[in-house]
Amino acid sequence: MKTFCGRANPTTGALDSVEESEEYDYHQEIARSCFADMLHDHDRNKKYYRGIRAAVARVKARGERVIILDIGTGTGLLSMMAVTAGADFCYAVEVFKPMAEAAQRIVEKNGFSEKIKIINKHSTDVTVGPDGDMQMKANVLITELFDTELIGEGALPSYEHAHHNLVQVCACEAVPHRATVYAQLVESELLWSWAQLQPVEVEGARLVPPPAMGLCAGAHSVCDIQLSQVSPRSFTPLGPLCTMFSVDFSKPVSSAFQSHTSQFVARSGGRAQVVLSWWDLDMDPSGSVVCTMAPSWTYPQPKMAPWRDHWMQSVYFLPSESRVTEGEELGLTVCHDDYTLVFRRDSQTEAPPPRPCCTCQAHLVWTRPRFGELNDGRRTESYVSALRSVLMGDSVCLGVSDGSLLPVFARMIGAKKVYALENSRMCKQVIQQVLEANSMEGGVELLEIRPEQLTSKDLGGEQISVLMGEPCFSSSLLPWHSLFFWYCRTALAGLLRPNATILPRSATLHMVAVEFQDLWRIRAPCGTCEGFNVSPMDEMVQKSLDFRESREAEPHPLWEYPCRALTRSTGVMTFDFTQRVPQQPISSQGSLPLIRKGRCHGVALWMEYHLTADITVSAGLIGPVSEQCEWSRHRKQGVYFLRSPWDSSDGAAVSYSFTFEPSTGDIKMDFSVEPQ
């Protein structure tokens, strides 16, 4: 059955009625879930296998039958490992129905149907007894319930319930046996720029952030990133790596509030700003089998660090920065409830501290990468230089971007009148705070109105001489969603002076064919994993990709995912903002020769904005193409994965075709690699 769904179009800004199958939501979830990534983590798989074999052996040594409870079984891989290791029976719990169905097919395909029962429920709904989901309680508990923050997926409540209801009280073995959380207090100008708005120099004047922003604890969610891609040169450790706390999963687990403090002596002076954190899993009680989430630069040989996108590292921003002197005795405290960790530079507390909660609204309007973008001095200088070159004393400016400082800059440079369209009251209030903090009340008139609704009356009868945007919109996911600026410019055409300046004047969509170091794993079929056939999962994922996603690009922050450029970069489509959006589609075809040997996994895509004839800002590659690509940290790029990677050789080329459909704002694309 199909239904019509209302969806906001991020490019055109319209509310479209889209005919969708009732299965669309779960197909989309599967297509973007990256289940395969975890199965490609051979280090994780092998260590789980070793831990399972050891746990099964310990129970058998006691003369007991081995009954497994596998919570969050996914493909059933860990249950099949347990049966192969000698377990007598496995109850494998999976709450996501499509995944549970795939697990059932995988179990049958590998010949384990008689010893593995798939239970499609949340573990807290599982029953035990003659008529229950489980005939008896388990004596081995296997789980994979962890996220980057360890407990963010509800691991503690699930363990707590399992120990009270689903496993034997005094004779339970758990795999993993223990988790340990580590943290390090650091100073980092780079990381801190993602948390707070910094002062900005504009035309000799200093734009300062509102006091409320500096006092705000920030966003409540953890910042999870591939910390391996943050150079140790980007931060200064103020103390040693601290062991914060451990959880023993073989014993009853509590989800109640807990607080742990680590005392240490400061190794260097600086500003305490950021806490870096990760965790280890001990797969057995002896601690001889350890699966660590530590970033690669902690390894003696960083290139030997295993790839993990499902478990990364965490960055926590302290509520405010504070000075630290070398040799000072410090305390770092972590508090956690059932889902969230909170770090503080203070002593242990009995009462639960409040979760970080934004009180200034800026952390609700600006994402962490957006904070970094606003704090990028070189980028700001590009926009200020462009504005300086086009503004005159009688300029009437209109800004079209969400939560942008460009209108404030225009006023500081000397524009006669400045207006800004904001998509929400919250955006409007944040920019109003900036104006008030800099004694510029009334300097920018903030209008909470859609472009097509704007009238000459709203502008005091004036016509716009400079229409400006970064462009940046909260609804944008893919690079070309910023073309919403073009649709706004078109809607505002009747309010523009005949010689009005549009800034940026145009944008170019760029592409480069790449070989990923590891990101390819999220789309690569597994086939066989640790000796088990998991092809039904591959088929499930491919079916969902075929439903829609496989012919579309997807957003990724490529600075976190190293890749090699196999072609030169090229602009494949240019969008002229000085003109209205055309009525007819725009098409582009061509080919790029491969200039390096390698394995072509797909194509990276990004936008470059031409502010003026000689000032361009890139939201993708920084600098010229080299073998190792350097990407902007501020915006996500688009990635189009080839259905099958291509092992390049001399004489091959990547053929491409693009079509921009003005009526929908969509960009259809296709690529192929062919020998020449």
XYZ file of C-alpha atoms in Angstrom:
676
model
C 0.000 0.000 0.000
C 1.247 3.507 -0.858
C 0.396 6.757 0.867
C 1.131 10.425 0.242
C 3.508 11.929 2.788
C 4.275 15.602 3.293
C 8.033 16.191 3.184
C 9.906 19.476 3.393
C 12.116 19.802 0.313
C 15.502 21.091 1.569
C 16.430 22.547 -1.850
C 13.250 24.274 -2.959
C 11.879 24.954 0.519
C 8.472 23.630 -0.566
C 6.352 21.084 1.264
C 6.090 18.272 -1.266
C 3.525 15.487 -1.293
C 5.530 12.346 -1.970
C 4.016 8.950 -2.702
C 5.772 6.471 -0.446
C 5.387 2.772 0.213
C 4.429 1.891 3.782
C 7.797 0.091 3.877
C 9.797 3.247 3.069
C 10.785 4.152 6.628
C 12.294 0.808 7.507
C 13.979 0.453 4.098
C 15.581 3.844 4.680
C 16.694 2.780 8.166
C 18.265 -0.404 6.825
C 19.912 1.329 3.866
C 21.616 3.863 6.100
C 22.248 1.676 9.130
C 25.689 0.402 8.071
C 25.099 -3.061 9.601
C 27.950 -4.410 7.483
C 30.453 -2.045 9.074
C 30.364 -3.956 12.355
C 30.758 -7.317 10.627
C 33.821 -5.977 8.817
C 35.417 -5.249 12.215
C 37.457 -8.450 12.365
C 39.286 -7.364 15.524
C 35.948 -7.071 17.337
C 34.652 -10.346 15.889
C 37.720 -12.364 16.795
C 37.854 -11.029 20.332
C 34.169 -11.725 20.897
C 34.773 -15.260 19.573
C 37.671 -15.790 21.980
C 35.628 -14.466 24.896
C 32.662 -16.695 23.990
C 34.799 -19.824 23.708
C 36.348 -19.110 27.109
C 32.953 -18.472 28.772
C 31.438 -21.657 27.312
C 34.465 -23.629 28.512
C 34.144 -22.235 32.056
C 30.487 -23.264 32.319
C 31.182 -26.716 30.898
C 34.007 -27.131 33.395
C 31.385 -26.747 36.117
C 29.459 -29.650 34.581
C 26.527 -27.473 33.482
C 24.613 -27.204 30.226
C 25.439 -23.942 28.481
C 22.363 -21.776 27.856
C 23.097 -18.517 26.030
C 21.143 -15.273 26.074
C 22.316 -13.040 23.212
C 20.781 -9.547 23.514
C 20.900 -7.442 20.367
C 21.877 -10.386 18.212
C 21.714 -8.563 14.870
C 22.720 -11.189 12.315
C 22.947 -13.930 14.946
C 26.726 -14.035 14.480
C 27.586 -14.213 18.193
C 24.971 -16.927 18.811
C 26.427 -19.024 15.982
C 29.863 -18.530 17.496
C 28.508 -19.764 20.836
C 26.947 -22.912 19.349
C 30.159 -23.628 17.450
C 32.041 -23.218 20.744
C 29.842 -25.896 22.345
C 26.800 -24.071 23.746
C 23.747 -26.280 24.175
C 21.142 -23.669 23.242
C 20.934 -19.946 22.419
C 18.132 -17.447 22.843
C 18.931 -14.617 20.438
C 16.966 -11.399 21.019
C 16.571 -8.780 18.285
C 13.983 -5.985 18.506
C 14.217 -4.694 14.893
C 11.878 -6.940 12.894
C 13.669 -6.862 9.480
C 16.946 -7.685 11.221
C 15.346 -10.481 13.249
C 13.958 -11.963 10.036
C 17.383 -11.781 8.408
C 18.924 -13.415 11.482
C 16.411 -16.253 11.205
C 17.417 -16.852 7.579
C 21.111 -16.700 8.482
C 20.682 -19.198 11.332
C 18.826 -21.568 9.009
C 21.373 -21.154 6.218
C 24.204 -22.095 8.576
C 22.377 -25.121 10.012
C 21.791 -23.826 13.560
C 17.971 -23.730 13.610
C 17.693 -26.435 16.235
C 20.003 -24.690 18.680
C 19.237 -20.986 18.158
C 15.859 -19.362 18.749
C 15.401 -15.840 17.376
C 13.131 -13.732 19.602
C 11.819 -10.570 17.939
C 11.306 -8.481 21.081
C 13.006 -5.955 23.249
C 14.894 -7.893 25.918
C 12.841 -6.274 28.672
C 9.711 -7.886 27.159
C 11.176 -11.402 27.028
C 9.495 -13.953 29.313
C 10.887 -17.081 30.972
C 9.006 -20.290 31.782
C 7.264 -23.262 30.195
C 5.074 -20.961 28.080
C 7.610 -18.137 27.792
C 10.044 -17.024 25.139
C 12.813 -18.784 27.074
C 12.252 -22.177 28.667
C 14.895 -21.513 31.302
C 17.229 -18.776 32.456
C 20.602 -18.460 30.753
C 23.989 -18.925 32.369
C 25.974 -17.081 29.662
C 24.995 -13.534 28.722
C 26.318 -12.226 25.409
C 25.572 -8.647 24.430
C 26.483 -5.991 21.925
C 24.503 -3.045 23.247
C 27.161 -0.365 23.175
C 27.501 2.944 21.427
C 30.290 5.511 21.264
C 29.424 6.655 24.801
C 29.209 2.992 25.964
C 25.830 3.362 27.700
C 23.906 5.597 25.275
C 21.838 2.806 23.726
C 20.377 1.795 27.075
C 22.946 -0.873 27.902
C 22.659 -0.430 31.687
C 18.837 -0.829 31.949
C 19.016 -3.842 29.615
C 21.726 -5.485 31.725
C 19.872 -4.619 34.917
C 16.684 -6.266 33.669
C 18.525 -9.304 32.304
C 20.288 -9.990 35.609
C 17.024 -9.727 37.524
C 14.861 -11.708 35.131
C 16.657 -13.624 32.382
C 19.940 -15.060 33.696
C 20.919 -17.201 36.644
C 21.649 -15.171 39.739
C 24.881 -16.709 40.990
C 26.289 -18.519 37.991
C 26.264 -16.077 35.076
C 29.187 -15.554 32.743
C 29.090 -12.453 30.578
C 30.776 -11.655 27.264
C 32.096 -9.047 27.387
C 32.968 -9.434 31.033
C 33.845 -5.835 31.833
C 33.902 -2.333 30.327
C 36.257 0.432 31.453
C 35.861 4.119 30.616
C 38.920 6.362 30.222
C 39.200 10.144 29.967
C 41.832 12.849 29.506
C 41.554 16.563 30.235
C 42.979 18.705 27.409
C 43.258 22.191 26.026
C 42.394 22.435 22.340
C 41.670 25.547 20.327
C 40.337 23.353 17.506
C 37.921 21.322 19.630
C 36.849 24.264 21.797
C 35.875 26.126 18.621
C 33.061 23.564 18.274
C 31.581 24.541 21.639
C 31.607 28.329 21.998
C 31.411 31.350 19.707
C 34.749 33.172 19.719
C 35.330 36.941 19.246
C 35.680 38.041 15.611
C 37.720 40.948 14.220
C 35.830 42.892 11.533
C 37.196 46.116 10.065
C 39.195 46.856 13.186
C 36.202 46.278 15.454
C 35.726 43.286 17.727
C 32.494 41.312 17.567
C 32.085 39.541 20.905
C 29.755 36.654 21.769
C 26.844 37.276 24.132
C 27.720 36.607 27.798
C 24.920 34.018 27.991
C 26.716 31.864 25.415
C 29.903 31.785 27.482
C 27.961 30.716 30.561
C 25.926 28.064 28.751
C 26.664 24.377 29.367
C 25.957 23.636 25.707
C 24.276 20.741 23.942
C 23.387 17.650 25.980
C 24.410 15.099 23.337
C 27.908 13.670 23.161
C 30.196 14.761 20.336
C 31.226 11.465 18.747
C 33.994 11.636 16.152
C 36.851 9.663 14.674
C 39.385 11.062 17.137
C 42.095 9.244 15.179
C 41.747 12.025 12.586
C 42.389 14.779 15.145
C 46.144 15.232 15.266
C 47.717 15.134 18.759
C 49.289 18.459 17.721
C 45.769 19.916 17.904
C 45.518 19.571 21.679
C 47.625 19.780 24.835
C 47.080 17.080 27.492
C 46.799 18.714 30.909
C 46.951 15.403 32.742
C 47.368 11.672 32.205
C 44.793 9.330 30.709
C 42.567 8.538 33.698
C 40.645 5.354 34.425
C 37.225 6.741 35.357
C 35.122 3.657 36.155
C 34.418 0.043 35.217
C 31.225 -1.998 34.882
C 31.311 -5.764 35.594
C 28.662 -7.311 33.359
C 28.842 -10.745 35.006
C 27.320 -9.298 38.172
C 24.025 -7.438 38.677
C 24.272 -4.028 37.009
C 22.628 -0.841 38.267
C 21.313 1.938 36.054
C 21.059 4.333 38.993
C 23.045 7.560 39.159
C 26.735 7.105 39.947
C 29.671 9.471 40.276
C 33.382 8.700 39.955
C 36.364 11.018 40.447
C 39.954 10.579 39.334
C 42.627 12.671 41.073
C 45.839 13.610 39.274
C 48.586 16.233 39.057
C 48.550 18.607 36.075
C 51.390 17.793 33.694
C 51.290 21.195 32.002
C 49.581 24.532 32.347
C 46.786 25.728 30.117
C 43.041 26.055 29.841
C 40.878 23.116 30.878
C 38.337 22.991 28.066
C 37.687 19.521 26.725
C 37.581 15.902 27.895
C 38.541 13.148 25.443
C 37.054 9.763 26.297
C 36.879 6.165 25.095
C 36.431 2.712 26.562
C 37.743 -0.857 26.510
C 35.995 -4.213 26.686
C 37.570 -7.086 28.618
C 36.144 -10.168 26.941
C 37.144 -12.468 29.818
C 37.717 -12.070 33.596
C 41.482 -12.324 33.274
C 41.683 -9.235 31.059
C 43.764 -11.126 28.503
C 41.377 -10.405 25.608
C 40.821 -6.656 25.277
C 38.887 -4.826 22.583
C 39.793 -1.130 22.783
C 38.177 1.946 21.272
C 41.344 4.012 21.716
C 42.259 6.327 18.817
C 45.015 5.231 16.474
C 47.593 7.704 17.815
C 47.648 5.780 21.132
C 49.011 2.711 19.307
C 52.768 2.079 18.929
C 51.978 1.554 15.234
C 48.972 3.796 14.417
C 48.400 2.150 11.039
C 47.692 -1.135 12.856
C 44.670 0.323 14.700
C 41.443 -1.457 13.691
C 38.756 0.421 11.774
C 35.588 1.193 13.727
C 32.809 3.524 12.673
C 30.172 1.944 14.909
C 32.246 2.719 18.015
C 34.200 5.940 17.817
C 35.514 8.234 20.550
C 33.771 10.933 22.554
C 34.518 14.605 23.074
C 32.917 16.338 26.062
C 33.032 20.108 26.443
C 33.293 21.475 29.971
C 30.625 24.060 30.881
C 33.320 26.752 30.900
C 37.076 26.872 30.463
C 39.326 27.373 33.494
C 43.030 27.928 34.056
C 45.311 25.077 35.132
C 48.895 25.432 36.345
C 51.562 22.755 36.027
C 51.825 20.668 39.193
C 48.329 21.591 40.374
C 46.278 18.822 41.963
C 43.146 18.281 39.899
C 40.028 16.173 40.015
C 38.065 14.993 37.008
C 34.576 13.709 37.781
C 32.262 11.695 35.572
C 28.626 11.215 36.507
C 26.233 8.968 34.679
C 22.617 7.958 34.817
C 21.153 5.173 32.701
C 22.001 6.795 29.345
C 24.361 9.757 29.605
C 27.849 10.636 30.840
C 28.594 14.115 32.204
C 32.151 15.292 32.968
C 33.058 18.007 35.435
C 36.353 19.411 36.685
C 35.452 19.155 40.357
C 35.256 16.738 43.270
C 32.891 13.826 43.653
C 29.260 14.743 44.186
C 26.436 12.907 45.881
C 23.624 14.519 43.921
C 23.106 14.030 40.191
C 24.300 17.118 38.328
C 21.943 18.439 35.688
C 22.546 17.152 32.178
C 24.168 19.779 29.971
C 21.292 21.859 28.700
C 21.490 24.826 26.352
C 20.141 27.976 28.012
C 21.406 30.478 25.413
C 19.646 28.792 22.442
C 22.777 29.049 20.277
C 23.590 25.365 20.807
C 20.102 24.523 19.581
C 20.492 26.679 16.459
C 24.141 25.938 15.597
C 25.552 22.425 15.386
C 29.093 21.770 16.573
C 30.514 21.875 13.009
C 28.593 25.124 12.525
C 30.277 26.620 15.595
C 33.589 25.617 14.028
C 32.568 27.269 10.768
C 31.598 30.516 12.485
C 34.920 30.484 14.369
C 37.025 29.864 11.241
C 38.962 33.115 10.921
C 40.160 32.491 7.358
C 36.646 31.750 6.174
C 35.283 34.821 7.947
C 37.941 36.986 6.294
C 36.862 35.702 2.868
C 33.272 36.779 3.509
C 34.292 40.118 5.051
C 36.587 40.843 2.086
C 33.808 39.982 -0.349
C 31.315 42.198 1.500
C 33.841 45.044 1.670
C 34.268 44.913 -2.105
C 30.535 45.192 -2.884
C 29.071 47.368 -0.106
C 28.557 51.094 -0.487
C 27.279 53.743 1.849
C 23.750 53.507 0.428
C 23.625 49.687 0.304
C 20.437 47.991 1.436
C 21.337 44.384 2.303
C 19.227 41.304 2.833
C 20.734 38.166 4.372
C 19.279 34.755 3.552
C 20.878 32.014 5.675
C 19.912 30.394 8.966
C 21.609 31.919 11.997
C 24.225 33.726 9.922
C 26.554 36.511 11.092
C 26.861 37.983 7.564
C 24.160 40.605 8.183
C 26.012 41.673 11.351
C 29.262 41.930 9.382
C 27.521 43.994 6.690
C 26.314 46.445 9.311
C 29.778 46.685 10.874
C 31.305 47.415 7.468
C 28.893 50.310 6.939
C 25.829 49.249 4.985
C 23.001 51.813 5.146
C 20.351 49.257 6.072
C 20.531 45.537 6.764
C 17.725 42.990 6.927
C 17.962 39.256 7.635
C 15.419 36.540 6.965
C 15.428 33.898 9.697
C 13.605 30.586 9.397
C 12.710 30.361 13.086
C 12.160 32.487 16.150
C 15.071 30.762 17.854
C 17.508 31.777 15.068
C 16.169 35.312 15.293
C 16.693 35.428 19.059
C 20.279 34.153 18.825
C 21.287 36.827 16.314
C 19.434 39.410 18.414
C 21.613 38.401 21.387
C 24.752 38.950 19.276
C 23.535 42.411 18.265
C 22.714 43.382 21.844
C 26.079 42.133 23.164
C 27.794 44.454 20.684
C 25.542 47.506 21.231
C 24.052 47.109 17.755
C 20.382 46.898 18.689
C 18.371 47.853 15.631
C 21.433 47.601 13.396
C 19.957 44.574 11.652
C 16.217 44.139 11.239
C 15.439 40.467 11.747
C 12.420 39.164 9.842
C 10.862 35.834 10.708
C 9.211 35.439 7.317
C 9.549 33.245 4.232
C 11.173 34.793 1.119
C 8.044 34.484 -1.027
C 6.046 36.338 1.644
C 8.410 39.314 1.869
C 7.009 42.583 0.538
C 8.381 46.032 -0.191
C 6.528 47.236 2.899
C 8.637 44.893 5.076
C 11.712 46.657 3.652
C 10.391 50.156 4.312
C 9.801 50.691 0.617
C 13.479 50.120 -0.182
C 14.845 47.824 -2.874
C 17.612 45.338 -2.119
C 21.032 46.268 -3.471
C 22.960 43.340 -1.948
C 21.421 39.887 -1.439
C 23.811 37.763 0.584
C 24.035 34.276 2.014
C 26.747 31.870 3.082
C 24.596 29.873 2.105
C 23.805 27.702 5.120
C 20.448 26.237 6.094
C 19.522 23.984 8.995
C 17.519 21.706 6.687
C 20.477 20.953 4.403
C 21.968 17.464 4.444
C 23.634 17.123 1.040
C 25.873 19.822 -0.502
C 23.358 20.885 -3.167
C 20.603 21.460 -0.633
C 22.202 24.882 -0.184
C 20.715 25.717 -3.599
C 17.739 26.786 -1.514
C 19.505 30.169 -1.659
C 18.895 30.188 -5.434
C 15.194 29.549 -4.951
C 15.076 32.344 -2.358
C 16.855 34.686 -4.780
C 14.257 33.810 -7.420
C 11.363 34.446 -5.038
C 12.886 37.824 -4.126
C 13.582 38.933 -7.721
C 10.855 41.586 -7.674
C 12.446 43.290 -4.650
C 15.960 43.533 -6.122
C 17.436 46.633 -7.696
C 18.212 46.159 -11.421
C 21.953 46.145 -10.682
C 21.726 44.259 -7.385
C 24.737 42.273 -6.217
C 24.181 38.606 -5.384
C 26.723 37.164 -2.965
C 27.683 34.449 -3.626
C 27.297 35.126 -7.337
C 27.408 31.414 -8.230
C 28.191 27.932 -6.950
C 29.917 24.981 -8.567
C 29.342 21.324 -7.811
C 32.707 19.523 -7.745
C 33.581 15.849 -7.847
C 36.617 13.622 -7.448
C 36.829 9.823 -7.665
C 38.337 8.345 -4.507
C 39.682 5.242 -2.852
C 38.586 5.152 0.784
C 40.885 3.776 3.423
C 37.965 2.310 5.370
C 34.648 4.035 4.688
C 33.923 1.581 1.860
C 33.131 -1.028 4.538
C 29.758 0.529 5.366
C 28.499 -0.408 1.887
C 30.515 -3.572 1.201
C 28.710 -6.936 1.345
C 30.093 -9.383 3.904
C 29.312 -12.751 2.357
C 31.161 -14.825 4.923
C 32.047 -13.455 8.348
C 34.424 -15.404 10.577
C 33.414 -18.570 8.716
C 29.638 -17.977 8.886
C 27.481 -17.225 5.863
C 25.704 -13.903 6.454
C 24.612 -13.322 2.867
C 20.914 -12.977 3.830
C 21.890 -9.755 5.588
C 23.662 -8.571 2.428
C 20.497 -9.336 0.474
C 18.360 -7.441 2.987
C 20.593 -4.365 2.788
C 20.764 -4.485 -1.018
C 16.984 -4.774 -1.247
C 16.621 -1.636 0.847
C 19.300 0.156 -1.164
C 17.494 -0.775 -4.367
C 14.297 0.612 -2.883
C 15.784 4.080 -3.338
C 19.125 4.786 -1.754
C 21.584 3.040 -4.068
C 21.236 5.614 -6.831
C 21.651 8.548 -4.483
C 24.584 10.138 -2.719
C 24.710 10.229 1.060
C 26.256 12.802 3.427
C 29.519 12.097 5.263
C 32.069 14.359 7.017
C 35.025 13.209 4.914
C 37.653 14.817 7.151
C 36.968 11.870 9.465
C 37.413 9.274 6.702
C 40.777 9.259 4.890
C 40.742 8.724 1.157
C 43.028 8.992 -1.876
C 42.098 11.030 -4.933
C 42.260 8.839 -8.046
C 41.276 11.629 -10.458
C 41.672 15.362 -10.554
C 38.792 17.329 -9.086
C 36.504 19.051 -11.535
C 33.497 21.317 -11.503
C 30.648 19.413 -13.105
C 27.768 21.896 -12.764
C 27.655 25.648 -12.165
C 24.618 27.447 -10.790
C 24.381 31.152 -11.651
C 22.741 32.929 -8.740
C 22.700 36.250 -10.610
C 19.914 34.725 -12.714
C 16.655 33.146 -11.607
C 16.291 29.370 -11.314
C 15.744 28.196 -14.915
C 12.598 26.493 -16.103
C 14.435 23.732 -17.948
C 16.741 21.034 -16.495
C 20.490 21.545 -16.526
C 22.572 18.558 -17.629
C 26.263 17.775 -17.633
C 28.214 14.773 -18.908
C 31.873 13.967 -19.164
C 34.687 11.741 -17.981
C 37.712 12.028 -15.734
C 40.826 9.924 -16.407
C 42.247 8.055 -13.435
C 45.652 9.524 -12.606
C 46.605 6.968 -9.949
C 46.299 3.256 -9.518
C 44.018 2.150 -6.742
C 40.574 0.843 -5.910
C 37.845 3.290 -6.860
C 35.064 2.997 -4.268
C 33.039 5.969 -5.361
C 32.866 9.702 -5.903
C 33.079 12.572 -3.418
C 30.955 15.647 -4.129
C 30.930 19.156 -2.674
C 30.018 22.761 -3.417
C 32.306 25.733 -3.926
C 30.772 29.179 -3.547
C 32.075 32.027 -5.709
C 31.497 35.079 -3.539
C 33.001 37.457 -6.068
C 35.053 37.099 -9.239
C 38.187 36.358 -7.208
C 36.986 35.030 -3.808
C 35.829 31.416 -3.514
C 34.950 29.399 -0.418
C 35.072 25.599 -0.589
C 32.820 23.313 1.436
C 34.870 20.310 0.359
C 38.504 19.902 -0.624
C 40.879 22.404 0.933
C 43.711 23.302 -1.403
C 44.790 21.428 -4.507
C 44.056 17.740 -5.014
C 46.798 15.509 -3.706
C 46.999 11.788 -3.127
C 45.737 12.276 0.443
C 42.716 14.581 0.457
C 42.209 17.310 3.046
C 38.564 18.182 3.650
C 36.675 21.020 5.280
C 35.538 20.128 8.802
C 32.530 22.428 8.633
C 30.184 20.764 6.151
C 29.377 17.210 5.164
C 30.272 16.174 1.652
C 28.262 13.890 -0.594
C 29.474 10.346 -1.304
C 28.197 8.215 -4.153
C 29.309 4.620 -3.689
C 29.794 2.493 -6.792
C 27.862 -0.757 -6.680
C 31.155 -2.605 -7.095
C 34.592 -1.047 -6.512
C 36.838 -0.747 -9.549
C 40.503 -1.764 -9.431
C 41.938 0.979 -11.591
C 44.665 0.562 -14.113
C 46.274 2.768 -16.742
C 43.845 4.079 -19.311
C 40.666 3.938 -17.185
C 38.275 6.861 -16.678
C 35.249 7.739 -14.565
C 32.281 8.700 -16.721
C 29.632 10.898 -15.128
C 26.262 12.422 -15.877
C 24.322 14.968 -13.820
C 20.877 16.440 -14.261
C 19.491 19.233 -12.115
C 15.701 19.289 -12.163
C 14.511 22.801 -11.224
C 10.959 21.739 -10.435
C 12.099 19.446 -7.617
C 15.590 20.722 -6.796
C 16.911 17.158 -7.222
C 20.234 16.318 -8.815
C 20.207 12.927 -10.501
C 23.606 11.417 -11.091
C 25.246 8.322 -12.445
C 28.839 7.126 -12.646
C 30.754 4.287 -14.204
C 34.417 3.356 -14.493
C 35.491 2.057 -17.859
C 38.803 1.237 -19.506
C 39.893 3.541 -22.296
